[in-house]
Amino acid sequence: MPWSIVKMTDRDISDKQDTKLQLQFETIYSDAGAPATAAMFGKLITGENDHAFYFSPRATDIAREILAEYSAEECAAPNPDAVYLLVGKDEASRNLSNL
């Protein structure tokens, strides 16, 4: 299962779409029993005024429906030095390539 990415513009952020996405994922994550390999990460894409939200393969699996609402796309795993953990266990950040 691949990673997924949701991109948002500054306007989406000002409309609180990032908060909505994160709250929806937190609910799904909790309902699924907080799987150790399910995680959501954030990143500001420098120079593009865009924001990216990455979902690990397990997160993609459990959140498939909401990710479709946000037009998520498949992607490679992000660079661990370029993202920050939003939802998930702390060890997810340390073991990003193993998720």
Tab-separated table of N, CA and C in Angstrom:
chain	number	residue	atom	x	y	z
A	1	MET	N	0.849	-1.180	0.000
A	1	MET	CA	0.000	0.000	0.000
A	1	MET	C	0.892	1.239	0.000
A	2	PRO	N	0.624	2.186	-0.883
A	2	PRO	CA	1.456	3.391	-0.973
A	2	PRO	C	1.068	4.454	0.058
A	3	TRP	N	1.927	5.430	0.177
A	3	TRP	CA	1.636	6.620	0.956
A	3	TRP	C	0.632	7.465	0.174
A	4	SER	N	-0.044	8.385	0.883
A	4	SER	CA	-0.952	9.338	0.235
A	4	SER	C	-0.582	10.747	0.649
A	5	ILE	N	-0.898	11.702	-0.224
A	5	ILE	CA	-0.663	13.112	0.056
A	5	ILE	C	-1.925	13.913	-0.263
A	6	VAL	N	-2.222	14.854	0.612
A	6	VAL	CA	-3.285	15.832	0.385
A	6	VAL	C	-2.602	17.191	0.389
A	7	LYS	N	-2.813	17.963	-0.673
A	7	LYS	CA	-2.234	19.308	-0.748
A	7	LYS	C	-3.326	20.340	-0.532
A	8	MET	N	-2.960	21.395	0.189
A	8	MET	CA	-3.890	22.489	0.453
A	8	MET	C	-3.189	23.814	0.214
A	9	THR	N	-3.973	24.775	-0.243
A	9	THR	CA	-3.464	26.123	-0.463
A	9	THR	C	-3.575	26.933	0.835
A	10	ASP	N	-2.985	28.104	0.827
A	10	ASP	CA	-3.122	28.998	1.977
A	10	ASP	C	-4.592	29.314	2.244
A	11	ARG	N	-5.361	29.435	1.185
A	11	ARG	CA	-6.802	29.700	1.367
A	11	ARG	C	-7.492	28.533	2.066
A	12	ASP	N	-7.157	27.302	1.673
A	12	ASP	CA	-7.720	26.132	2.357
A	12	ASP	C	-7.392	26.181	3.843
A	13	ILE	N	-6.161	26.583	4.137
A	13	ILE	CA	-5.721	26.650	5.537
A	13	ILE	C	-6.514	27.735	6.264
A	14	SER	N	-6.705	28.882	5.646
A	14	SER	CA	-7.461	29.951	6.300
A	14	SER	C	-8.923	29.561	6.480
A	15	ASP	N	-9.422	28.663	5.631
A	15	ASP	CA	-10.782	28.135	5.768
A	15	ASP	C	-10.853	26.947	6.731
A	16	LYS	N	-9.724	26.648	7.371
A	16	LYS	CA	-9.637	25.581	8.388
A	16	LYS	C	-9.840	24.177	7.836
A	17	GLN	N	-9.573	23.980	6.541
A	17	GLN	CA	-9.700	22.642	5.966
A	17	GLN	C	-8.666	21.678	6.542
A	18	ASP	N	-7.495	22.203	6.916
A	18	ASP	CA	-6.473	21.355	7.528
A	18	ASP	C	-6.937	20.839	8.883
A	19	THR	N	-7.570	21.703	9.656
A	19	THR	CA	-8.085	21.304	10.971
A	19	THR	C	-9.178	20.258	10.811
A	20	LYS	N	-10.061	20.472	9.842
A	20	LYS	CA	-11.138	19.510	9.582
A	20	LYS	C	-10.567	18.146	9.214
A	21	LEU	N	-9.587	18.139	8.304
A	21	LEU	CA	-8.955	16.884	7.888
A	21	LEU	C	-8.304	16.181	9.076
A	22	GLN	N	-7.565	16.940	9.866
A	22	GLN	CA	-6.879	16.336	11.010
A	22	GLN	C	-7.877	15.774	12.022
A	23	LEU	N	-8.937	16.491	12.313
A	23	LEU	CA	-9.943	15.997	13.271
A	23	LEU	C	-10.635	14.739	12.743
A	24	GLN	N	-10.931	14.721	11.445
A	24	GLN	CA	-11.542	13.525	10.854
A	24	GLN	C	-10.593	12.336	10.974
A	25	PHE	N	-9.318	12.565	10.679
A	25	PHE	CA	-8.368	11.462	10.762
A	25	PHE	C	-8.172	11.016	12.213
A	26	GLU	N	-8.113	11.954	13.142
A	26	GLU	CA	-7.955	11.581	14.560
A	26	GLU	C	-9.073	10.645	15.010
A	27	THR	N	-10.292	10.919	14.565
A	27	THR	CA	-11.429	10.066	14.918
A	27	THR	C	-11.275	8.666	14.340
A	28	ILE	N	-10.933	8.594	13.064
A	28	ILE	CA	-10.742	7.297	12.405
A	28	ILE	C	-9.591	6.532	13.054
A	29	TYR	N	-8.511	7.230	13.314
A	29	TYR	CA	-7.325	6.639	13.948
A	29	TYR	C	-7.692	6.046	15.312
A	30	SER	N	-8.409	6.800	16.110
A	30	SER	CA	-8.817	6.344	17.435
A	30	SER	C	-9.775	5.152	17.334
A	31	ASP	N	-10.759	5.253	16.439
A	31	ASP	CA	-11.724	4.164	16.253
A	31	ASP	C	-11.060	2.872	15.784
A	32	ALA	N	-9.932	2.998	15.091
A	32	ALA	CA	-9.195	1.828	14.593
A	32	ALA	C	-8.251	1.255	15.652
A	33	GLY	N	-8.247	1.849	16.843
A	33	GLY	CA	-7.389	1.336	17.906
A	33	GLY	C	-6.002	1.945	17.913
A	34	ALA	N	-5.821	3.103	17.285
A	34	ALA	CA	-4.538	3.807	17.236
A	34	ALA	C	-3.399	2.909	16.745
A	35	PRO	N	-3.511	2.391	15.513
A	35	PRO	CA	-2.459	1.506	14.991
A	35	PRO	C	-1.088	2.184	14.987
A	36	ALA	N	-0.083	1.468	15.404
A	36	ALA	CA	1.271	2.016	15.516
A	36	ALA	C	1.817	2.505	14.177
A	37	THR	N	1.392	1.897	13.083
A	37	THR	CA	1.938	2.266	11.773
A	37	THR	C	1.059	3.253	11.002
A	38	ALA	N	-0.014	3.717	11.625
A	38	ALA	CA	-0.872	4.722	10.987
A	38	ALA	C	-0.469	6.093	11.509
A	39	ALA	N	-0.137	7.007	10.602
A	39	ALA	CA	0.289	8.336	11.026
A	39	ALA	C	-0.009	9.362	9.935
A	40	MET	N	-0.238	10.593	10.396
A	40	MET	CA	-0.445	11.744	9.525
A	40	MET	C	0.656	12.751	9.816
A	41	PHE	N	1.294	13.231	8.767
A	41	PHE	CA	2.379	14.189	8.888
A	41	PHE	C	2.047	15.456	8.108
A	42	GLY	N	2.635	16.578	8.512
A	42	GLY	CA	2.441	17.833	7.811
A	42	GLY	C	3.749	18.376	7.272
A	43	LYS	N	3.621	19.261	6.272
A	43	LYS	CA	4.799	19.897	5.672
A	43	LYS	C	4.352	21.140	4.919
A	44	LEU	N	5.087	22.221	5.072
A	44	LEU	CA	4.885	23.412	4.250
A	44	LEU	C	5.789	23.268	3.031
A	45	ILE	N	5.208	23.407	1.849
A	45	ILE	CA	5.991	23.309	0.621
A	45	ILE	C	6.541	24.699	0.321
A	46	THR	N	7.798	24.892	0.608
A	46	THR	CA	8.442	26.198	0.483
A	46	THR	C	8.373	26.729	-0.941
A	47	GLY	N	8.004	27.998	-1.043
A	47	GLY	CA	7.979	28.661	-2.332
A	47	GLY	C	6.701	28.466	-3.119
A	48	GLU	N	5.858	27.567	-2.683
A	48	GLU	CA	4.619	27.300	-3.409
A	48	GLU	C	3.387	27.751	-2.644
A	49	ASN	N	3.569	28.211	-1.401
A	49	ASN	CA	2.440	28.581	-0.548
A	49	ASN	C	1.423	27.455	-0.437
A	50	ASP	N	1.905	26.250	-0.472
A	50	ASP	CA	1.053	25.078	-0.316
A	50	ASP	C	1.464	24.315	0.924
A	51	HIS	N	0.527	23.556	1.392
A	51	HIS	CA	0.747	22.725	2.567
A	51	HIS	C	0.450	21.289	2.162
A	52	ALA	N	1.253	20.373	2.648
A	52	ALA	CA	1.075	18.969	2.304
A	52	ALA	C	0.829	18.163	3.572
A	53	PHE	N	-0.048	17.196	3.449
A	53	PHE	CA	-0.345	16.288	4.542
A	53	PHE	C	-0.147	14.874	4.030
A	54	TYR	N	0.770	14.172	4.665
A	54	TYR	CA	1.133	12.819	4.253
A	54	TYR	C	0.480	11.801	5.171
A	55	PHE	N	0.045	10.712	4.582
A	55	PHE	CA	-0.581	9.625	5.316
A	55	PHE	C	0.179	8.342	5.017
A	56	SER	N	0.619	7.685	6.080
A	56	SER	CA	1.350	6.424	5.924
A	56	SER	C	0.454	5.400	5.232
A	57	PRO	N	1.034	4.318	4.747
A	57	PRO	CA	0.213	3.297	4.087
A	57	PRO	C	-0.938	2.789	4.963
A	58	ARG	N	-0.695	2.543	6.231
A	58	ARG	CA	-1.781	2.071	7.121
A	58	ARG	C	-2.817	3.176	7.314
A	59	ALA	N	-2.378	4.420	7.446
A	59	ALA	CA	-3.309	5.540	7.571
A	59	ALA	C	-4.151	5.669	6.304
A	60	THR	N	-3.513	5.491	5.155
A	60	THR	CA	-4.228	5.529	3.880
A	60	THR	C	-5.316	4.466	3.852
A	61	ASP	N	-5.001	3.308	4.352
A	61	ASP	CA	-5.951	2.199	4.358
A	61	ASP	C	-7.172	2.498	5.230
A	62	ILE	N	-6.949	2.993	6.445
A	62	ILE	CA	-8.082	3.206	7.354
A	62	ILE	C	-8.859	4.489	7.049
A	63	ALA	N	-8.253	5.418	6.317
A	63	ALA	CA	-8.902	6.709	6.056
A	63	ALA	C	-9.245	6.903	4.581
A	64	ARG	N	-9.368	5.825	3.872
A	64	ARG	CA	-9.585	5.869	2.418
A	64	ARG	C	-10.737	6.811	2.025
A	65	GLU	N	-11.854	6.747	2.744
A	65	GLU	CA	-13.025	7.552	2.371
A	65	GLU	C	-12.777	9.047	2.524
A	66	ILE	N	-12.201	9.457	3.652
A	66	ILE	CA	-11.976	10.901	3.814
A	66	ILE	C	-10.865	11.395	2.890
A	67	LEU	N	-9.886	10.555	2.626
A	67	LEU	CA	-8.818	10.963	1.713
A	67	LEU	C	-9.367	11.203	0.314
A	68	ALA	N	-10.346	10.416	-0.093
A	68	ALA	CA	-10.981	10.622	-1.398
A	68	ALA	C	-11.692	11.978	-1.440
A	69	GLU	N	-12.287	12.387	-0.329
A	69	GLU	CA	-12.963	13.688	-0.256
A	69	GLU	C	-11.989	14.842	-0.499
A	70	TYR	N	-10.736	14.648	-0.120
A	70	TYR	CA	-9.722	15.682	-0.252
A	70	TYR	C	-8.819	15.482	-1.474
A	71	SER	N	-9.240	14.620	-2.378
A	71	SER	CA	-8.499	14.352	-3.618
A	71	SER	C	-7.048	13.935	-3.351
A	72	ALA	N	-6.873	13.057	-2.387
A	72	ALA	CA	-5.533	12.548	-2.070
A	72	ALA	C	-4.959	11.803	-3.265
A	73	GLU	N	-3.645	11.855	-3.363
A	73	GLU	CA	-2.931	11.156	-4.434
A	73	GLU	C	-1.891	10.236	-3.821
A	74	GLU	N	-1.551	9.181	-4.540
A	74	GLU	CA	-0.464	8.308	-4.104
A	74	GLU	C	0.848	9.063	-4.209
A	75	CYS	N	1.778	8.728	-3.322
A	75	CYS	CA	3.087	9.380	-3.359
A	75	CYS	C	4.116	8.485	-2.681
A	76	ALA	N	5.358	8.879	-2.802
A	76	ALA	CA	6.449	8.195	-2.095
A	76	ALA	C	6.448	8.658	-0.637
A	77	ALA	N	7.119	7.912	0.207
A	77	ALA	CA	7.272	8.323	1.604
A	77	ALA	C	8.013	9.659	1.653
A	78	PRO	N	7.596	10.558	2.549
A	78	PRO	CA	8.276	11.850	2.632
A	78	PRO	C	9.639	11.740	3.300
A	79	ASN	N	10.448	12.751	3.088
A	79	ASN	CA	11.737	12.848	3.772
A	79	ASN	C	11.455	13.081	5.258
A	80	PRO	N	11.956	12.231	6.144
A	80	PRO	CA	11.657	12.374	7.572
A	80	PRO	C	12.101	13.706	8.163
A	81	ASP	N	13.109	14.339	7.566
A	81	ASP	CA	13.600	15.619	8.077
A	81	ASP	C	12.730	16.794	7.634
A	82	ALA	N	11.791	16.544	6.735
A	82	ALA	CA	11.002	17.627	6.162
A	82	ALA	C	9.552	17.663	6.646
A	83	VAL	N	9.153	16.717	7.483
A	83	VAL	CA	7.765	16.649	7.938
A	83	VAL	C	7.697	16.644	9.456
A	84	TYR	N	6.512	16.916	9.961
A	84	TYR	CA	6.267	16.868	11.401
A	84	TYR	C	5.018	16.025	11.648
A	85	LEU	N	5.036	15.304	12.748
A	85	LEU	CA	3.941	14.403	13.102
A	85	LEU	C	2.733	15.199	13.588
A	86	LEU	N	1.576	14.906	13.025
A	86	LEU	CA	0.330	15.531	13.451
A	86	LEU	C	-0.537	14.563	14.248
A	87	VAL	N	-0.651	13.329	13.739
A	87	VAL	CA	-1.459	12.308	14.406
A	87	VAL	C	-0.699	11.002	14.315
A	88	GLY	N	-0.567	10.324	15.438
A	88	GLY	CA	0.121	9.042	15.461
A	88	GLY	C	1.060	8.963	16.642
A	89	LYS	N	1.714	7.860	16.742
A	89	LYS	CA	2.649	7.631	17.835
A	89	LYS	C	4.009	8.257	17.513
A	90	ASP	N	4.707	8.727	18.549
A	90	ASP	CA	6.001	9.383	18.356
A	90	ASP	C	6.991	8.531	17.575
A	91	GLU	N	6.959	7.221	17.781
A	91	GLU	CA	7.917	6.366	17.076
A	91	GLU	C	7.681	6.356	15.565
A	92	ALA	N	6.502	6.779	15.129
A	92	ALA	CA	6.230	6.856	13.689
A	92	ALA	C	7.201	7.835	13.022
A	93	SER	N	7.507	8.931	13.699
A	93	SER	CA	8.459	9.906	13.138
A	93	SER	C	9.858	9.333	13.040
A	94	ARG	N	10.224	8.521	14.006
A	94	ARG	CA	11.575	7.951	14.012
A	94	ARG	C	11.713	6.794	13.040
A	95	ASN	N	10.611	6.157	12.695
A	95	ASN	CA	10.659	4.974	11.834
A	95	ASN	C	9.879	5.194	10.535
A	96	LEU	N	9.911	6.395	10.024
A	96	LEU	CA	9.120	6.768	8.860
A	96	LEU	C	9.295	5.815	7.689
A	97	SER	N	10.502	5.421	7.405
A	97	SER	CA	10.736	4.560	6.250
A	97	SER	C	10.207	3.153	6.442
A	98	ASN	N	9.900	2.769	7.674
A	98	ASN	CA	9.390	1.427	7.945
A	98	ASN	C	7.877	1.359	8.053
A	99	LEU	N	7.202	2.477	7.857
A	99	LEU	CA	5.750	2.476	8.000
A	99	LEU	C	5.114	1.882	6.805
